[in-house]
């Protein structure tokens, strides 16, 4: 019996449809899961995590304080925990605590107490124990403890810290330790897969994955950063960003967040820049950078067209430091620096990085654009002054005052401190006793707000404190380092 072409098409469609249903059923689902994932183009991170994980470490820092100074805000205080449960939906993540003396045994007035300071991540870069992490993870810590995946714990020594790049090197005593291989971040492609390993909220060896979202992202930092969508949270800082070849391409350093937690954007310090810093830290304990003594700005399209430049590029000299290398070399305000030692400057932020990477004392050539023509000038690069780190015992002696009902003695911020913190008011804590010490406040904290009132100065703050209802909980907005946090406190400390 003959069938029409139309009928044959109908039969074929029915057969293929039935076959599709059968193949999709559990009885005929014979494609292995791994092969199916491969067919779909999805990466399998299991081997990568297993290979690189042992070289990633958890870093726990502590500091030694005298009795009455207290620990970190929100440690074990139940009222603090309840505050965070109500307003943020979750309690404060509890970090691993070092062993402490029983609560009913008070230390002597001279005895210092070790209290937790923070948790971060790091990774081993040499078999003899050198570890790379973020500067903000270990800076200011009295003691640093490193825990490996096999649960071995070491007390680490801080070799060097560089705040400008947020890179630090610490070392533990060991041999034949697992280490990671460094990659080339310049070969990264937007869209390629990467993973992060670290200790978010103290949960060590947590693996998260994502893609490279952008390269050389300017965020106002000293270095251009790698942007990813890898989940990074507090505690991930200092951990490695790893490509699919198992190579480190960056150090997870920052997140963009309005909540304090991950919001889909994270940043990493490129590993090539970090290793250059690490090498200097390992050799001398500090980083030496060059400077030429200019204040610069961007060259806009309108400015470039008006001055006859082919396109907007270079760094516009806005101010020349009197007596500095630039002035001695003949640079003037209004010049546009197009090249530094032959390397083109595409945007203004390229210049400080190039100059910073130049050894002080080097004779350098700059191509500049002045009055419609280019010319070369030469100058000697000077050394950029290292960042000054105030020591605990360098605080200015102040007249003794009685603590207020919160247990606080405060003083006004200096103009320099306000400028550094980018605030208009606030007070700095000189002494924290009683109620203040129990909720974790300590000397050096900055108080910006009491309840709904902005704090302007010490006199106004103490006046506000004197009017508090002792039966009600008050809340302080406290700045410590780069982070601000609300700290509930009862005036009578009960």
Short mmCIF file of N, CA, C and O in Angstrom, two decimals, residues 339-409:
data_model
loop_
_atom_site.label_atom_id
_atom_site.label_comp_id
_atom_site.label_asym_id
_atom_site.label_seq_id
_atom_site.Cartn_x
_atom_site.Cartn_y
_atom_site.Cartn_z
N UNK A 339 53.23 60.22 27.95
CA UNK A 339 54.00 58.97 28.10
C UNK A 339 54.93 59.09 29.30
O UNK A 339 55.40 60.18 29.62
N UNK A 340 55.18 57.95 29.94
CA UNK A 340 56.15 57.89 31.02
C UNK A 340 57.15 56.79 30.67
O UNK A 340 56.79 55.62 30.56
N UNK A 341 58.40 57.19 30.45
CA UNK A 341 59.45 56.26 30.02
C UNK A 341 59.01 55.45 28.80
O UNK A 341 59.25 54.24 28.70
N UNK A 342 58.35 56.13 27.87
CA UNK A 342 57.96 55.50 26.61
C UNK A 342 56.64 54.76 26.63
O UNK A 342 56.15 54.34 25.58
N UNK A 343 56.04 54.59 27.81
CA UNK A 343 54.77 53.86 27.90
C UNK A 343 53.61 54.85 27.85
O UNK A 343 53.55 55.79 28.65
N UNK A 344 52.66 54.67 26.91
CA UNK A 344 51.53 55.60 26.79
C UNK A 344 50.66 55.60 28.04
O UNK A 344 50.47 54.58 28.69
N UNK A 345 50.14 56.77 28.37
CA UNK A 345 49.22 56.93 29.50
C UNK A 345 47.82 57.13 28.91
O UNK A 345 47.51 58.21 28.39
N UNK A 346 47.00 56.09 29.00
CA UNK A 346 45.66 56.17 28.42
C UNK A 346 44.73 56.98 29.31
O UNK A 346 43.89 57.73 28.83
N UNK A 347 44.83 56.79 30.64
CA UNK A 347 44.00 57.54 31.58
C UNK A 347 44.86 57.99 32.75
O UNK A 347 45.94 57.44 33.00
N UNK A 348 44.36 59.00 33.46
CA UNK A 348 45.18 59.64 34.50
C UNK A 348 45.66 58.65 35.56
O UNK A 348 46.77 58.78 36.07
N UNK A 349 44.83 57.66 35.91
CA UNK A 349 45.21 56.73 36.98
C UNK A 349 46.37 55.82 36.59
O UNK A 349 46.94 55.15 37.46
N UNK A 350 46.74 55.79 35.31
CA UNK A 350 47.89 54.99 34.90
C UNK A 350 49.20 55.59 35.43
O UNK A 350 50.14 54.85 35.75
N UNK A 351 49.25 56.92 35.52
CA UNK A 351 50.51 57.58 35.86
C UNK A 351 51.01 57.25 37.26
O UNK A 351 52.17 56.85 37.42
N UNK A 352 50.19 57.37 38.33
CA UNK A 352 50.73 57.05 39.66
C UNK A 352 51.20 55.61 39.78
O UNK A 352 52.14 55.32 40.53
N UNK A 353 50.58 54.69 39.04
CA UNK A 353 51.01 53.29 39.10
C UNK A 353 52.36 53.12 38.42
O UNK A 353 53.22 52.38 38.90
N UNK A 354 52.55 53.80 37.29
CA UNK A 354 53.84 53.71 36.60
C UNK A 354 54.95 54.34 37.43
O UNK A 354 56.04 53.78 37.57
N UNK A 355 54.66 55.53 37.96
CA UNK A 355 55.67 56.22 38.76
C UNK A 355 55.96 55.43 40.04
O UNK A 355 57.11 55.29 40.45
N UNK A 356 54.90 54.91 40.66
CA UNK A 356 55.07 54.15 41.89
C UNK A 356 55.93 52.92 41.71
O UNK A 356 56.65 52.51 42.63
N UNK A 357 55.86 52.31 40.52
CA UNK A 357 56.65 51.11 40.25
C UNK A 357 58.10 51.42 39.87
O UNK A 357 58.89 50.51 39.65
N UNK A 358 58.44 52.71 39.79
CA UNK A 358 59.79 53.13 39.41
C UNK A 358 60.66 53.30 40.64
O UNK A 358 60.25 53.91 41.62
N UNK A 359 61.86 52.79 40.57
CA UNK A 359 62.78 52.88 41.70
C UNK A 359 63.19 54.33 41.94
O UNK A 359 63.57 55.04 41.00
N UNK A 360 63.08 54.81 43.17
CA UNK A 360 63.50 56.18 43.47
C UNK A 360 64.95 56.42 43.04
O UNK A 360 65.81 55.56 43.21
N UNK A 361 65.20 57.61 42.48
CA UNK A 361 66.52 57.95 41.98
C UNK A 361 66.68 57.72 40.50
O UNK A 361 67.67 58.13 39.89
N UNK A 362 65.69 57.05 39.86
CA UNK A 362 65.76 56.76 38.43
C UNK A 362 65.54 58.03 37.61
O UNK A 362 64.64 58.82 37.90
N UNK A 363 66.35 58.22 36.60
CA UNK A 363 66.18 59.33 35.67
C UNK A 363 65.14 58.92 34.64
O UNK A 363 65.33 57.95 33.90
N UNK A 364 64.01 59.61 34.61
CA UNK A 364 62.89 59.21 33.76
C UNK A 364 62.55 60.31 32.76
O UNK A 364 62.76 61.50 33.00
N UNK A 365 61.98 59.86 31.62
CA UNK A 365 61.59 60.77 30.55
C UNK A 365 60.08 60.80 30.42
O UNK A 365 59.44 59.74 30.35
N UNK A 366 59.52 62.00 30.37
CA UNK A 366 58.09 62.17 30.20
C UNK A 366 57.82 62.90 28.89
O UNK A 366 58.46 63.93 28.61
N UNK A 367 56.89 62.37 28.08
CA UNK A 367 56.43 63.11 26.91
C UNK A 367 55.20 63.90 27.33
O UNK A 367 54.24 63.33 27.86
N UNK A 368 55.24 65.21 27.13
CA UNK A 368 54.12 66.05 27.54
C UNK A 368 53.55 66.81 26.33
O UNK A 368 54.21 66.95 25.29
N UNK A 369 52.32 67.26 26.48
CA UNK A 369 51.66 68.10 25.47
C UNK A 369 51.50 69.48 26.06
O UNK A 369 50.89 69.66 27.12
N UNK A 370 52.13 70.48 25.39
CA UNK A 370 52.06 71.85 25.87
C UNK A 370 51.91 72.81 24.71
O UNK A 370 52.71 72.78 23.77
N UNK A 371 50.86 73.61 24.75
CA UNK A 371 50.62 74.65 23.73
C UNK A 371 50.62 74.08 22.32
O UNK A 371 51.26 74.62 21.40
N UNK A 372 49.92 72.95 22.13
CA UNK A 372 49.70 72.42 20.79
C UNK A 372 50.81 71.55 20.24
O UNK A 372 50.76 71.16 19.08
N UNK A 373 51.83 71.24 21.04
CA UNK A 373 52.93 70.42 20.55
C UNK A 373 53.45 69.53 21.68
O UNK A 373 53.32 69.84 22.86
N UNK A 374 54.05 68.41 21.28
CA UNK A 374 54.62 67.49 22.27
C UNK A 374 56.10 67.78 22.46
O UNK A 374 56.78 68.24 21.53
N UNK A 375 56.59 67.50 23.64
CA UNK A 375 58.01 67.67 23.94
C UNK A 375 58.37 66.69 25.06
O UNK A 375 57.50 66.19 25.75
N UNK A 376 59.66 66.44 25.24
CA UNK A 376 60.12 65.55 26.29
C UNK A 376 60.76 66.35 27.43
O UNK A 376 61.46 67.35 27.18
N UNK A 377 60.51 65.91 28.66
CA UNK A 377 61.19 66.48 29.81
C UNK A 377 61.76 65.31 30.62
O UNK A 377 61.23 64.20 30.59
N UNK A 378 62.84 65.55 31.30
CA UNK A 378 63.45 64.50 32.13
C UNK A 378 63.50 64.97 33.58
O UNK A 378 63.64 66.18 33.86
N UNK A 379 63.39 64.01 34.48
CA UNK A 379 63.43 64.33 35.90
C UNK A 379 63.90 63.11 36.69
O UNK A 379 63.90 61.99 36.18
N UNK A 380 64.29 63.36 37.92
CA UNK A 380 64.69 62.28 38.82
C UNK A 380 63.52 61.91 39.73
O UNK A 380 62.98 62.78 40.43
N UNK A 381 63.13 60.66 39.69
CA UNK A 381 62.01 60.19 40.51
C UNK A 381 62.44 60.15 41.98
O UNK A 381 63.51 59.62 42.31
N UNK A 382 61.61 60.73 42.85
CA UNK A 382 61.89 60.73 44.29
C UNK A 382 61.14 59.57 44.95
O UNK A 382 60.38 58.84 44.30
N UNK A 383 61.36 59.42 46.25
CA UNK A 383 60.70 58.32 46.97
C UNK A 383 59.41 58.81 47.62
O UNK A 383 59.37 59.86 48.26
N UNK A 384 58.35 58.03 47.44
CA UNK A 384 57.08 58.31 48.08
C UNK A 384 57.19 57.97 49.56
O UNK A 384 57.65 56.88 49.92
N UNK A 385 56.80 58.90 50.39
CA UNK A 385 56.91 58.67 51.83
C UNK A 385 56.01 57.51 52.24
O UNK A 385 54.87 57.41 51.80
N UNK A 386 56.52 56.61 53.08
CA UNK A 386 55.69 55.50 53.55
C UNK A 386 54.57 56.00 54.42
O UNK A 386 54.66 57.06 55.04
N UNK A 387 53.47 55.22 54.44
CA UNK A 387 52.34 55.59 55.28
C UNK A 387 52.73 55.52 56.75
O UNK A 387 53.40 54.58 57.19
N UNK A 388 52.33 56.53 57.48
CA UNK A 388 52.65 56.57 58.91
C UNK A 388 51.61 55.77 59.67
O UNK A 388 50.42 55.97 59.50
N UNK A 389 52.09 54.85 60.51
CA UNK A 389 51.21 54.03 61.32
C UNK A 389 51.36 54.43 62.78
O UNK A 389 52.44 54.32 63.36
N UNK A 390 50.28 54.93 63.35
CA UNK A 390 50.34 55.38 64.73
C UNK A 390 50.39 54.19 65.67
O UNK A 390 49.67 53.22 65.50
N UNK A 391 51.29 54.26 66.63
CA UNK A 391 51.40 53.19 67.61
C UNK A 391 50.47 53.48 68.78
O UNK A 391 50.09 54.61 69.05
N UNK A 392 50.13 52.40 69.49
CA UNK A 392 49.19 52.53 70.60
C UNK A 392 49.71 53.49 71.66
O UNK A 392 48.95 54.22 72.27
N UNK A 393 51.03 53.49 71.89
CA UNK A 393 51.56 54.30 72.97
C UNK A 393 51.91 55.71 72.53
O UNK A 393 52.50 56.48 73.26
N UNK A 394 51.56 56.09 71.27
CA UNK A 394 51.86 57.41 70.76
C UNK A 394 50.71 58.39 70.97
O UNK A 394 50.78 59.52 70.54
N UNK A 395 49.61 57.92 71.59
CA UNK A 395 48.47 58.80 71.80
C UNK A 395 48.84 59.91 72.77
O UNK A 395 49.55 59.70 73.75
N UNK A 396 48.32 61.07 72.48
CA UNK A 396 48.62 62.23 73.29
C UNK A 396 47.99 62.09 74.68
O UNK A 396 46.84 61.70 74.81
N UNK A 397 48.74 62.40 75.69
CA UNK A 397 48.21 62.32 77.04
C UNK A 397 47.13 63.38 77.23
O UNK A 397 47.30 64.54 76.86
N UNK A 398 46.01 62.97 77.82
CA UNK A 398 44.90 63.88 78.04
C UNK A 398 44.61 63.94 79.53
O UNK A 398 44.86 63.00 80.27
N UNK A 399 44.04 65.05 79.97
CA UNK A 399 43.71 65.16 81.40
C UNK A 399 42.72 64.06 81.78
O UNK A 399 41.84 63.71 81.01
N UNK A 400 42.86 63.54 82.99
CA UNK A 400 41.97 62.49 83.45
C UNK A 400 40.56 63.04 83.63
O UNK A 400 40.34 64.12 84.16
N UNK A 401 39.55 62.25 83.16
CA UNK A 401 38.16 62.62 83.30
C UNK A 401 37.40 61.43 83.87
O UNK A 401 37.79 60.28 83.69
N UNK A 402 36.29 61.73 84.52
CA UNK A 402 35.44 60.66 85.04
C UNK A 402 34.57 60.13 83.90
O UNK A 402 34.04 60.92 83.11
N UNK A 403 34.41 58.82 83.78
CA UNK A 403 33.56 58.26 82.73
C UNK A 403 32.11 58.70 82.92
O UNK A 403 31.64 58.91 84.05
N UNK A 404 31.37 58.83 81.81
CA UNK A 404 29.95 59.16 81.89
C UNK A 404 29.15 57.89 82.24
O UNK A 404 29.74 56.84 82.50
N UNK A 405 27.82 57.99 82.23
CA UNK A 405 26.99 56.85 82.67
C UNK A 405 27.09 55.65 81.73
O UNK A 405 26.65 54.56 82.07
N UNK A 406 27.66 55.85 80.55
CA UNK A 406 27.89 54.73 79.64
C UNK A 406 29.25 54.09 79.89
O UNK A 406 29.60 53.08 79.26
N UNK A 407 30.04 54.71 80.76
CA UNK A 407 31.39 54.19 81.02
C UNK A 407 32.42 54.70 80.05
O UNK A 407 33.48 54.11 79.89
N UNK A 408 32.12 55.83 79.39
CA UNK A 408 32.99 56.34 78.32
C UNK A 408 33.63 57.66 78.71
O UNK A 408 32.99 58.53 79.30
N UNK A 409 34.89 57.80 78.32
CA UNK A 409 35.57 59.09 78.30
C UNK A 409 35.92 59.34 76.84
O UNK A 409 36.60 58.52 76.20
#
